[in-house]
Amino acid sequence: RVLLVDDSLVTREMERRLLEDAGFHVSAAGDAVEALGLLSERSFDCVVTDIEMPGMDG
């Protein structure tokens, strides 16, 4: 399971497609707050995050 975090919808969907095509199960978040919520609900094997985002950076 991969958690993908990026504030750019276009980038997030492109990365999601690439990861899913490679066989990964992907959950995506549009910002750090949403990502923290997902992390509190379940565990992930890997987090792929944008470094610079509004509010809270990755």
Tab-separated table of N, CA and C in Angstrom:
chain	number	residue	atom	x	y	z
A	1	ARG	N	0.839	-1.182	0.000
A	1	ARG	CA	0.000	0.000	0.000
A	1	ARG	C	0.881	1.242	0.000
A	2	VAL	N	0.562	2.150	-0.918
A	2	VAL	CA	1.311	3.394	-1.073
A	2	VAL	C	0.384	4.573	-0.796
A	3	LEU	N	0.864	5.517	-0.011
A	3	LEU	CA	0.146	6.772	0.188
A	3	LEU	C	0.834	7.822	-0.659
A	4	LEU	N	0.084	8.418	-1.556
A	4	LEU	CA	0.584	9.442	-2.462
A	4	LEU	C	0.026	10.789	-2.023
A	5	VAL	N	0.898	11.770	-1.801
A	5	VAL	CA	0.474	13.088	-1.324
A	5	VAL	C	1.022	14.164	-2.254
A	6	ASP	N	0.118	14.875	-2.912
A	6	ASP	CA	0.533	15.966	-3.807
A	6	ASP	C	-0.630	16.927	-3.954
A	7	ASP	N	-0.342	18.234	-3.880
A	7	ASP	CA	-1.406	19.228	-3.991
A	7	ASP	C	-1.835	19.462	-5.436
A	8	SER	N	-1.052	19.007	-6.394
A	8	SER	CA	-1.410	19.155	-7.810
A	8	SER	C	-2.232	17.950	-8.255
A	9	LEU	N	-3.485	18.178	-8.612
A	9	LEU	CA	-4.359	17.087	-9.042
A	9	LEU	C	-3.794	16.372	-10.258
A	10	VAL	N	-3.283	17.116	-11.217
A	10	VAL	CA	-2.736	16.510	-12.439
A	10	VAL	C	-1.565	15.590	-12.099
A	11	THR	N	-0.643	16.077	-11.294
A	11	THR	CA	0.520	15.271	-10.901
A	11	THR	C	0.091	14.065	-10.089
A	12	ARG	N	-0.817	14.275	-9.142
A	12	ARG	CA	-1.291	13.196	-8.283
A	12	ARG	C	-1.931	12.080	-9.101
A	13	GLU	N	-2.768	12.433	-10.065
A	13	GLU	CA	-3.436	11.412	-10.879
A	13	GLU	C	-2.454	10.700	-11.803
A	14	MET	N	-1.464	11.419	-12.336
A	14	MET	CA	-0.452	10.792	-13.181
A	14	MET	C	0.372	9.789	-12.367
A	15	GLU	N	0.804	10.210	-11.178
A	15	GLU	CA	1.586	9.320	-10.324
A	15	GLU	C	0.748	8.128	-9.870
A	16	ARG	N	-0.523	8.363	-9.558
A	16	ARG	CA	-1.409	7.271	-9.153
A	16	ARG	C	-1.500	6.230	-10.262
A	17	ARG	N	-1.716	6.686	-11.490
A	17	ARG	CA	-1.823	5.774	-12.624
A	17	ARG	C	-0.546	4.949	-12.805
A	18	LEU	N	0.598	5.616	-12.718
A	18	LEU	CA	1.876	4.909	-12.868
A	18	LEU	C	2.058	3.839	-11.792
A	19	LEU	N	1.759	4.195	-10.556
A	19	LEU	CA	1.911	3.242	-9.457
A	19	LEU	C	0.916	2.090	-9.566
A	20	GLU	N	-0.330	2.387	-9.895
A	20	GLU	CA	-1.331	1.329	-10.041
A	20	GLU	C	-0.998	0.412	-11.210
A	21	ASP	N	-0.516	0.974	-12.303
A	21	ASP	CA	-0.109	0.157	-13.449
A	21	ASP	C	1.053	-0.767	-13.093
A	22	ALA	N	1.859	-0.357	-12.116
A	22	ALA	CA	2.977	-1.177	-11.654
A	22	ALA	C	2.539	-2.208	-10.614
A	23	GLY	N	1.244	-2.203	-10.262
A	23	GLY	CA	0.702	-3.204	-9.353
A	23	GLY	C	0.542	-2.778	-7.907
A	24	PHE	N	0.756	-1.502	-7.620
A	24	PHE	CA	0.619	-1.019	-6.245
A	24	PHE	C	-0.822	-0.626	-5.938
A	25	HIS	N	-1.213	-0.776	-4.671
A	25	HIS	CA	-2.498	-0.277	-4.187
A	25	HIS	C	-2.230	1.130	-3.666
A	26	VAL	N	-2.922	2.124	-4.226
A	26	VAL	CA	-2.605	3.526	-3.941
A	26	VAL	C	-3.781	4.237	-3.286
A	27	SER	N	-3.489	4.959	-2.215
A	27	SER	CA	-4.418	5.922	-1.634
A	27	SER	C	-3.787	7.285	-1.857
A	28	ALA	N	-4.603	8.281	-2.171
A	28	ALA	CA	-4.057	9.598	-2.491
A	28	ALA	C	-4.671	10.675	-1.611
A	29	ALA	N	-3.849	11.681	-1.315
A	29	ALA	CA	-4.288	12.835	-0.532
A	29	ALA	C	-3.805	14.100	-1.227
A	30	GLY	N	-4.609	15.160	-1.120
A	30	GLY	CA	-4.283	16.417	-1.763
A	30	GLY	C	-3.494	17.379	-0.907
A	31	ASP	N	-3.348	17.050	0.384
A	31	ASP	CA	-2.545	17.901	1.266
A	31	ASP	C	-2.094	17.093	2.475
A	32	ALA	N	-1.226	17.696	3.277
A	32	ALA	CA	-0.642	16.992	4.416
A	32	ALA	C	-1.683	16.642	5.475
A	33	VAL	N	-2.650	17.505	5.698
A	33	VAL	CA	-3.680	17.238	6.707
A	33	VAL	C	-4.493	16.000	6.316
A	34	GLU	N	-4.883	15.916	5.048
A	34	GLU	CA	-5.612	14.741	4.561
A	34	GLU	C	-4.743	13.488	4.686
A	35	ALA	N	-3.465	13.612	4.380
A	35	ALA	CA	-2.544	12.477	4.482
A	35	ALA	C	-2.420	11.994	5.921
A	36	LEU	N	-2.315	12.921	6.866
A	36	LEU	CA	-2.229	12.539	8.276
A	36	LEU	C	-3.488	11.807	8.723
A	37	GLY	N	-4.643	12.227	8.204
A	37	GLY	CA	-5.887	11.529	8.511
A	37	GLY	C	-5.862	10.097	8.006
A	38	LEU	N	-5.393	9.903	6.775
A	38	LEU	CA	-5.296	8.553	6.219
A	38	LEU	C	-4.299	7.706	7.001
A	39	LEU	N	-3.178	8.311	7.405
A	39	LEU	CA	-2.173	7.581	8.184
A	39	LEU	C	-2.703	7.157	9.549
A	40	SER	N	-3.633	7.918	10.105
A	40	SER	CA	-4.201	7.554	11.407
A	40	SER	C	-5.215	6.420	11.281
A	41	GLU	N	-5.733	6.201	10.071
A	41	GLU	CA	-6.747	5.169	9.842
A	41	GLU	C	-6.156	3.827	9.432
A	42	ARG	N	-5.008	3.833	8.748
A	42	ARG	CA	-4.426	2.587	8.242
A	42	ARG	C	-2.925	2.744	8.081
A	43	SER	N	-2.268	1.632	7.845
A	43	SER	CA	-0.817	1.684	7.653
A	43	SER	C	-0.469	1.592	6.172
A	44	PHE	N	0.671	2.138	5.832
A	44	PHE	CA	1.164	2.136	4.461
A	44	PHE	C	2.594	1.624	4.464
A	45	ASP	N	2.981	1.011	3.365
A	45	ASP	CA	4.348	0.521	3.216
A	45	ASP	C	5.284	1.624	2.737
A	46	CYS	N	4.710	2.618	2.069
A	46	CYS	CA	5.519	3.679	1.478
A	46	CYS	C	4.680	4.951	1.361
A	47	VAL	N	5.316	6.092	1.578
A	47	VAL	CA	4.667	7.386	1.364
A	47	VAL	C	5.474	8.147	0.317
A	48	VAL	N	4.790	8.565	-0.750
A	48	VAL	CA	5.405	9.388	-1.794
A	48	VAL	C	4.770	10.762	-1.664
A	49	THR	N	5.580	11.773	-1.374
A	49	THR	CA	5.009	13.083	-1.093
A	49	THR	C	5.726	14.212	-1.831
A	50	ASP	N	4.950	15.195	-2.188
A	50	ASP	CA	5.486	16.445	-2.718
A	50	ASP	C	6.208	17.136	-1.560
A	51	ILE	N	7.315	17.783	-1.848
A	51	ILE	CA	8.083	18.447	-0.788
A	51	ILE	C	7.484	19.795	-0.399
A	52	GLU	N	7.066	20.584	-1.386
A	52	GLU	CA	6.519	21.914	-1.107
A	52	GLU	C	5.029	21.948	-1.417
A	53	MET	N	4.226	22.124	-0.350
A	53	MET	CA	2.774	22.209	-0.492
A	53	MET	C	2.264	23.347	0.371
A	54	PRO	N	1.106	23.898	0.030
A	54	PRO	CA	0.522	24.959	0.854
A	54	PRO	C	0.178	24.442	2.254
A	55	GLY	N	0.324	25.276	3.239
A	55	GLY	CA	-0.053	24.900	4.599
A	55	GLY	C	1.053	24.158	5.320
A	56	MET	N	1.223	22.899	4.968
A	56	MET	CA	2.221	22.047	5.612
A	56	MET	C	2.970	21.296	4.516
A	57	ASP	N	4.275	21.421	4.489
A	57	ASP	CA	5.073	20.737	3.474
A	57	ASP	C	5.153	19.244	3.748
A	58	GLY	N	5.495	18.497	2.706
A	58	GLY	CA	5.649	17.051	2.807
A	58	GLY	C	6.932	16.700	3.502
